Amino acid sequence: MKNILVTGGLGFIGSHTVVELQKTGFRVVIIDNLSNSKIEVLEQIKSITNAKPGFYNIDICNKEALKSFFDTEKFDGIIHFAALKSVSESVQKPKEYFENNVNGLANLLAEIKNRNLNNLIFSSSCTVYGQADELPITENAALKPAESPYGETKQIGEKIINESCASNNLDAIALRYFNPIGAHESAKIGELPLGVPQNLIPYVTQTAAGIREQLSVFGEDYPTKDGTAIRDYIHVVDLAKAHISALERLINKKNKSNFEVFNIGTGKGTSVLEIIQTFEKVTNQKLNYKIVKRRSGDVTSAYADTTLAFNELNWKTEKTLEEALKSAWNWQQKQL
Ligand code: NAD
Ligand code: UFG
């Protein structure tokens, strides 16, 4: 059985990926410092897959703890999710974001090098593109100056991994996620936003559940079909499966260069108003919302060209927006 390390494996995308890894037959060890997740997720994963992953409560910024950890286990691949992820928080606390996301990654890369480990998957983001000049966005699109410290940590992350690949015999894949949403069909794992959600879907589900009074739609004057901003919303389970394809590509040495980048999205753009309409339709809930001014830092439109992932990873999305929104609602109802 191949042994896979998943950093940040108790988080939103990490937990869904651990489930898919175990279903595919991998053994999984998680390290997570619980800064944005709960230990209960471990039991939930077990109740879905009948297998409990290994777990270590370690902060990847703690070099000594990381070093001792790597003394105990050998790995065939590493999926690196552990990072802080709020765009708006990163503007308030840039230092924390650089320390956690960049230094944490550098510590991990140092251990990978010292122990001759290989096969790294990195959680990147479509924020690295900023407002792309052409849509859909291909992997060849220019990376614009980052709009936030968070976006910059992802650009730097890709760069230092690329450099490690060139100098240390490392093979790595960066997956540039578009907008992950939804939850596992069991509703046992999902997204746990701390405090007031910044992202659209948790705000929608919390409004429908009565936790928030009203959803604010940020801007109705964008040059789009209905004036609201467009994103590419991908079901988290489809996203999780992309990690399995990428990992198998590396393990089976099918990669064409030692650092590759793939967009992971649906290829479809959906406006904020379309999200609201679809949510209302699939859940039979009426959503209380109002239009307010644009949120600063938001781009007008971003959706992926997924041709490369389809051709090279043999991966495509299987789930619909309707399924994703329904699963997010089922998960929300279990939180009450
Ligand atoms: P999340 O916050 O739910 O999960 C991240 C996990 O990492 C959490 O369990 C947290 O406790 C852990 N963690 C954070 N810092 C750590 C540290 N120093 N040491 C150990 N563990 C640490 O986030 P997510 O939505 O699952 O995102 C996973 C990855 O995907 C992140 O790298 C994020 O930047 C990236 N990403 C997320 C999105 C999104 O919209 N959710 C989009 C693009 C990219
Ligand atoms: N929106 C609202 N009201 C809200 C929240 C969001 O109208 O209460 C709008 C936003 O203005 C935007 C769209 O809904 O037009 C999506 O916003 P999100 O905050 O859900 O997502 P973003 O595209 O801004 O960013 C997200 C993550 C980033 C990640 C990026 C790409 O927050 O971490 O997707 O993956 F990098």
Short mmCIF file of N, CA, C and O in Angstrom, two decimals, residues 223-301:
data_model
loop_
_atom_site.label_atom_id
_atom_site.label_comp_id
_atom_site.label_asym_id
_atom_site.label_seq_id
_atom_site.Cartn_x
_atom_site.Cartn_y
_atom_site.Cartn_z
N PRO A 223 -19.69 44.02 -16.20
CA PRO A 223 -20.04 43.77 -17.59
C PRO A 223 -20.23 42.26 -17.85
O PRO A 223 -19.44 41.62 -18.54
N THR A 224 -21.29 41.71 -17.25
CA THR A 224 -21.61 40.27 -17.41
C THR A 224 -23.08 40.16 -17.80
O THR A 224 -23.80 41.16 -17.83
N LYS A 225 -23.55 38.93 -18.04
CA LYS A 225 -24.92 38.74 -18.52
C LYS A 225 -25.99 39.35 -17.61
O LYS A 225 -26.97 39.92 -18.08
N ASP A 226 -25.83 39.28 -16.29
CA ASP A 226 -26.83 39.88 -15.40
C ASP A 226 -26.24 40.94 -14.47
O ASP A 226 -26.89 41.37 -13.52
N GLY A 227 -25.01 41.33 -14.73
CA GLY A 227 -24.39 42.40 -13.95
C GLY A 227 -23.64 41.92 -12.72
O GLY A 227 -22.91 42.69 -12.09
N THR A 228 -23.80 40.61 -12.36
CA THR A 228 -23.06 40.12 -11.18
C THR A 228 -21.84 39.30 -11.62
O THR A 228 -21.78 38.82 -12.76
N ALA A 229 -20.89 39.16 -10.70
CA ALA A 229 -19.59 38.58 -11.06
C ALA A 229 -19.70 37.07 -11.33
O ALA A 229 -20.58 36.39 -10.79
N ILE A 230 -18.80 36.61 -12.16
CA ILE A 230 -18.85 35.21 -12.62
C ILE A 230 -17.66 34.42 -12.10
O ILE A 230 -16.52 34.89 -12.14
N ARG A 231 -17.96 33.20 -11.59
CA ARG A 231 -16.90 32.30 -11.11
C ARG A 231 -17.19 30.89 -11.61
O ARG A 231 -18.29 30.58 -12.05
N ASP A 232 -16.19 30.03 -11.41
CA ASP A 232 -16.27 28.63 -11.82
C ASP A 232 -16.36 27.79 -10.54
O ASP A 232 -15.36 27.55 -9.87
N TYR A 233 -17.58 27.39 -10.19
CA TYR A 233 -17.81 26.68 -8.92
C TYR A 233 -17.71 25.18 -9.13
O TYR A 233 -18.49 24.60 -9.89
N ILE A 234 -16.76 24.56 -8.43
CA ILE A 234 -16.52 23.12 -8.63
C ILE A 234 -16.85 22.35 -7.36
O ILE A 234 -16.50 22.78 -6.25
N HIS A 235 -17.54 21.22 -7.53
CA HIS A 235 -17.89 20.36 -6.39
C HIS A 235 -16.60 19.84 -5.74
O HIS A 235 -15.71 19.33 -6.44
N VAL A 236 -16.53 19.93 -4.43
CA VAL A 236 -15.28 19.58 -3.72
C VAL A 236 -14.90 18.10 -3.94
O VAL A 236 -13.71 17.76 -3.91
N VAL A 237 -15.89 17.24 -4.18
CA VAL A 237 -15.56 15.83 -4.39
C VAL A 237 -14.88 15.64 -5.76
O VAL A 237 -13.92 14.88 -5.91
N ASP A 238 -15.35 16.39 -6.77
CA ASP A 238 -14.65 16.37 -8.07
C ASP A 238 -13.23 16.89 -7.91
O ASP A 238 -12.28 16.34 -8.48
N LEU A 239 -13.10 17.95 -7.14
CA LEU A 239 -11.77 18.53 -6.91
C LEU A 239 -10.86 17.52 -6.19
O LEU A 239 -9.69 17.34 -6.56
N ALA A 240 -11.42 16.84 -5.19
CA ALA A 240 -10.65 15.83 -4.44
C ALA A 240 -10.13 14.76 -5.40
O ALA A 240 -8.96 14.35 -5.32
N LYS A 241 -10.98 14.35 -6.34
CA LYS A 241 -10.58 13.27 -7.26
C LYS A 241 -9.45 13.72 -8.19
O LYS A 241 -8.65 12.90 -8.63
N ALA A 242 -9.40 15.02 -8.49
CA ALA A 242 -8.30 15.52 -9.33
C ALA A 242 -6.95 15.27 -8.65
O ALA A 242 -5.94 15.03 -9.33
N HIS A 243 -6.93 15.30 -7.31
CA HIS A 243 -5.68 15.04 -6.59
C HIS A 243 -5.21 13.60 -6.77
O HIS A 243 -4.02 13.31 -6.81
N ILE A 244 -6.17 12.68 -6.85
CA ILE A 244 -5.81 11.26 -7.04
C ILE A 244 -5.18 11.10 -8.43
O ILE A 244 -4.14 10.45 -8.58
N SER A 245 -5.81 11.73 -9.44
CA SER A 245 -5.27 11.63 -10.80
C SER A 245 -3.86 12.21 -10.86
O SER A 245 -2.97 11.63 -11.49
N ALA A 246 -3.68 13.36 -10.22
CA ALA A 246 -2.36 14.02 -10.26
C ALA A 246 -1.32 13.18 -9.53
O ALA A 246 -0.19 13.00 -10.00
N LEU A 247 -1.72 12.62 -8.38
CA LEU A 247 -0.78 11.81 -7.60
C LEU A 247 -0.37 10.55 -8.38
O LEU A 247 0.81 10.19 -8.45
N GLU A 248 -1.35 9.89 -9.00
CA GLU A 248 -1.05 8.67 -9.76
C GLU A 248 -0.15 8.99 -10.95
O GLU A 248 0.73 8.21 -11.31
N ARG A 249 -0.35 10.16 -11.55
CA ARG A 249 0.52 10.58 -12.66
C ARG A 249 1.98 10.64 -12.19
O ARG A 249 2.88 10.17 -12.88
N LEU A 250 2.19 11.21 -11.01
CA LEU A 250 3.56 11.32 -10.50
C LEU A 250 4.11 9.96 -10.10
O LEU A 250 5.25 9.61 -10.46
N ILE A 251 3.31 9.20 -9.36
CA ILE A 251 3.79 7.90 -8.87
C ILE A 251 4.13 6.98 -10.06
O ILE A 251 5.12 6.25 -10.04
N ASN A 252 3.31 7.06 -11.11
CA ASN A 252 3.54 6.20 -12.28
C ASN A 252 4.50 6.83 -13.29
O ASN A 252 4.63 6.34 -14.41
N LYS A 253 5.10 7.96 -12.90
CA LYS A 253 6.10 8.65 -13.73
C LYS A 253 5.57 9.01 -15.12
O LYS A 253 6.27 8.87 -16.13
N LYS A 254 4.32 9.46 -15.16
CA LYS A 254 3.71 9.85 -16.43
C LYS A 254 3.85 11.36 -16.69
O LYS A 254 3.39 11.87 -17.71
N ASN A 255 4.46 12.07 -15.74
CA ASN A 255 4.58 13.53 -15.89
C ASN A 255 5.56 13.87 -17.01
O ASN A 255 6.54 13.16 -17.24
N LYS A 256 5.26 14.99 -17.71
CA LYS A 256 6.08 15.36 -18.87
C LYS A 256 7.22 16.30 -18.50
O LYS A 256 8.13 16.50 -19.30
N SER A 257 7.11 16.94 -17.34
CA SER A 257 8.25 17.72 -16.85
C SER A 257 8.19 17.63 -15.33
O SER A 257 7.17 17.18 -14.78
N ASN A 258 9.26 18.06 -14.64
CA ASN A 258 9.21 17.80 -13.20
C ASN A 258 8.40 18.83 -12.41
O ASN A 258 8.14 18.65 -11.23
N PHE A 259 7.94 19.88 -13.09
CA PHE A 259 6.95 20.75 -12.43
C PHE A 259 5.83 21.05 -13.44
O PHE A 259 6.08 21.64 -14.49
N GLU A 260 4.63 20.61 -13.09
CA GLU A 260 3.49 20.83 -13.99
C GLU A 260 2.38 21.57 -13.24
O GLU A 260 2.27 21.48 -12.02
N VAL A 261 1.58 22.28 -14.03
CA VAL A 261 0.49 23.09 -13.46
C VAL A 261 -0.80 22.76 -14.20
O VAL A 261 -0.80 22.67 -15.42
N PHE A 262 -1.88 22.54 -13.45
CA PHE A 262 -3.18 22.28 -14.09
C PHE A 262 -4.28 23.12 -13.45
O PHE A 262 -4.35 23.22 -12.22
N ASN A 263 -5.15 23.65 -14.30
CA ASN A 263 -6.37 24.28 -13.80
C ASN A 263 -7.36 23.20 -13.39
O ASN A 263 -7.55 22.22 -14.13
N ILE A 264 -8.00 23.40 -12.25
CA ILE A 264 -9.03 22.46 -11.83
C ILE A 264 -10.33 23.22 -11.58
O ILE A 264 -10.50 23.89 -10.56
N GLY A 265 -11.21 23.14 -12.57
CA GLY A 265 -12.51 23.80 -12.48
C GLY A 265 -13.49 23.02 -13.34
O GLY A 265 -13.18 21.92 -13.81
N THR A 266 -14.67 23.62 -13.56
CA THR A 266 -15.67 22.93 -14.40
C THR A 266 -15.61 23.41 -15.85
O THR A 266 -16.15 22.78 -16.74
N GLY A 267 -15.01 24.60 -16.04
CA GLY A 267 -15.02 25.21 -17.37
C GLY A 267 -16.24 26.08 -17.60
O GLY A 267 -16.38 26.71 -18.65
N LYS A 268 -17.14 26.11 -16.62
CA LYS A 268 -18.40 26.88 -16.77
C LYS A 268 -18.42 28.08 -15.83
O LYS A 268 -18.14 27.93 -14.64
N GLY A 269 -18.80 29.23 -16.35
CA GLY A 269 -18.93 30.40 -15.51
C GLY A 269 -20.36 30.57 -15.01
O GLY A 269 -21.31 30.40 -15.79
N THR A 270 -20.52 30.89 -13.74
CA THR A 270 -21.86 31.08 -13.15
C THR A 270 -21.88 32.39 -12.39
O THR A 270 -20.95 32.69 -11.63
N SER A 271 -22.93 33.18 -12.58
CA SER A 271 -23.01 34.48 -11.90
C SER A 271 -23.55 34.31 -10.49
O SER A 271 -24.14 33.27 -10.15
N VAL A 272 -23.40 35.34 -9.68
CA VAL A 272 -23.90 35.28 -8.30
C VAL A 272 -25.43 35.10 -8.31
O VAL A 272 -25.98 34.29 -7.55
N LEU A 273 -26.11 35.83 -9.20
CA LEU A 273 -27.58 35.69 -9.24
C LEU A 273 -27.99 34.29 -9.68
O LEU A 273 -28.98 33.73 -9.20
N GLU A 274 -27.23 33.70 -10.59
CA GLU A 274 -27.54 32.32 -11.01
C GLU A 274 -27.34 31.34 -9.85
O GLU A 274 -28.09 30.37 -9.72
N ILE A 275 -26.34 31.60 -9.02
CA ILE A 275 -26.14 30.75 -7.83
C ILE A 275 -27.38 30.85 -6.93
O ILE A 275 -27.92 29.84 -6.47
N ILE A 276 -27.85 32.07 -6.71
CA ILE A 276 -29.01 32.26 -5.83
C ILE A 276 -30.24 31.53 -6.41
O ILE A 276 -30.93 30.78 -5.70
N GLN A 277 -30.48 31.73 -7.72
CA GLN A 277 -31.65 31.09 -8.34
C GLN A 277 -31.55 29.56 -8.25
O GLN A 277 -32.53 28.88 -7.93
N THR A 278 -30.37 29.04 -8.55
CA THR A 278 -30.20 27.57 -8.53
C THR A 278 -30.35 27.04 -7.11
O THR A 278 -31.00 26.01 -6.88
N PHE A 279 -29.80 27.76 -6.15
CA PHE A 279 -29.92 27.33 -4.75
C PHE A 279 -31.39 27.29 -4.35
O PHE A 279 -31.86 26.32 -3.73
N GLU A 280 -32.13 28.36 -4.71
CA GLU A 280 -33.55 28.40 -4.34
C GLU A 280 -34.32 27.24 -4.97
O GLU A 280 -35.17 26.62 -4.34
N LYS A 281 -33.97 26.94 -6.21
CA LYS A 281 -34.68 25.88 -6.94
C LYS A 281 -34.40 24.50 -6.32
O LYS A 281 -35.32 23.74 -6.05
N VAL A 282 -33.13 24.20 -6.05
CA VAL A 282 -32.83 22.83 -5.59
C VAL A 282 -33.13 22.60 -4.12
O VAL A 282 -33.25 21.46 -3.69
N THR A 283 -33.27 23.69 -3.35
CA THR A 283 -33.50 23.49 -1.91
C THR A 283 -34.90 23.92 -1.47
O THR A 283 -35.28 23.69 -0.32
N ASN A 284 -35.63 24.56 -2.38
CA ASN A 284 -36.96 25.08 -2.02
C ASN A 284 -36.91 26.12 -0.92
O ASN A 284 -37.87 26.25 -0.15
N GLN A 285 -35.79 26.81 -0.82
CA GLN A 285 -35.65 27.87 0.19
C GLN A 285 -35.73 29.21 -0.51
O GLN A 285 -35.25 29.35 -1.62
N LYS A 286 -36.31 30.20 0.16
CA LYS A 286 -36.30 31.56 -0.39
C LYS A 286 -35.15 32.29 0.28
O LYS A 286 -35.00 32.25 1.49
N LEU A 287 -34.33 32.90 -0.52
CA LEU A 287 -33.14 33.55 0.04
C LEU A 287 -33.35 35.05 0.16
O LEU A 287 -33.73 35.71 -0.81
N ASN A 288 -33.09 35.58 1.34
CA ASN A 288 -33.19 37.02 1.55
C ASN A 288 -31.87 37.67 1.12
O ASN A 288 -30.85 37.42 1.75
N TYR A 289 -31.91 38.46 0.05
CA TYR A 289 -30.66 39.08 -0.39
C TYR A 289 -30.89 40.50 -0.85
O TYR A 289 -32.03 40.90 -1.18
N LYS A 290 -29.84 41.29 -0.84
CA LYS A 290 -29.91 42.64 -1.39
C LYS A 290 -28.64 42.91 -2.21
O LYS A 290 -27.59 42.30 -1.96
N ILE A 291 -28.77 43.82 -3.17
CA ILE A 291 -27.60 44.19 -3.97
C ILE A 291 -26.88 45.33 -3.26
O ILE A 291 -27.52 46.30 -2.83
N VAL A 292 -25.59 45.20 -3.09
CA VAL A 292 -24.78 46.28 -2.51
C VAL A 292 -23.64 46.59 -3.47
O VAL A 292 -23.53 45.97 -4.53
N LYS A 293 -22.77 47.52 -3.07
CA LYS A 293 -21.69 47.87 -4.01
C LYS A 293 -20.65 46.75 -4.10
O LYS A 293 -20.63 45.84 -3.26
N ARG A 294 -19.81 46.86 -5.13
CA ARG A 294 -18.79 45.83 -5.35
C ARG A 294 -17.88 45.65 -4.14
O ARG A 294 -17.65 46.61 -3.41
N ARG A 295 -17.36 44.45 -3.95
CA ARG A 295 -16.36 44.19 -2.91
C ARG A 295 -14.99 44.48 -3.53
O ARG A 295 -14.72 44.03 -4.64
N SER A 296 -14.16 45.21 -2.80
CA SER A 296 -12.89 45.58 -3.42
C SER A 296 -12.01 44.34 -3.59
O SER A 296 -12.05 43.41 -2.79
N GLY A 297 -11.26 44.34 -4.67
CA GLY A 297 -10.37 43.20 -4.94
C GLY A 297 -11.00 42.11 -5.78
O GLY A 297 -10.32 41.19 -6.22
N ASP A 298 -12.33 42.16 -5.99
CA ASP A 298 -12.99 41.11 -6.78
C ASP A 298 -12.75 41.31 -8.27
O ASP A 298 -12.83 42.43 -8.77
N VAL A 299 -12.48 40.22 -8.98
CA VAL A 299 -12.39 40.31 -10.44
C VAL A 299 -13.80 40.12 -11.02
O VAL A 299 -14.70 39.62 -10.33
N THR A 300 -13.98 40.53 -12.27
CA THR A 300 -15.30 40.43 -12.91
C THR A 300 -15.66 38.98 -13.18
O THR A 300 -16.75 38.51 -12.85
N SER A 301 -14.72 38.26 -13.78
CA SER A 301 -15.07 36.96 -14.29
C SER A 301 -13.85 36.04 -14.28
O SER A 301 -12.76 36.46 -14.68
#
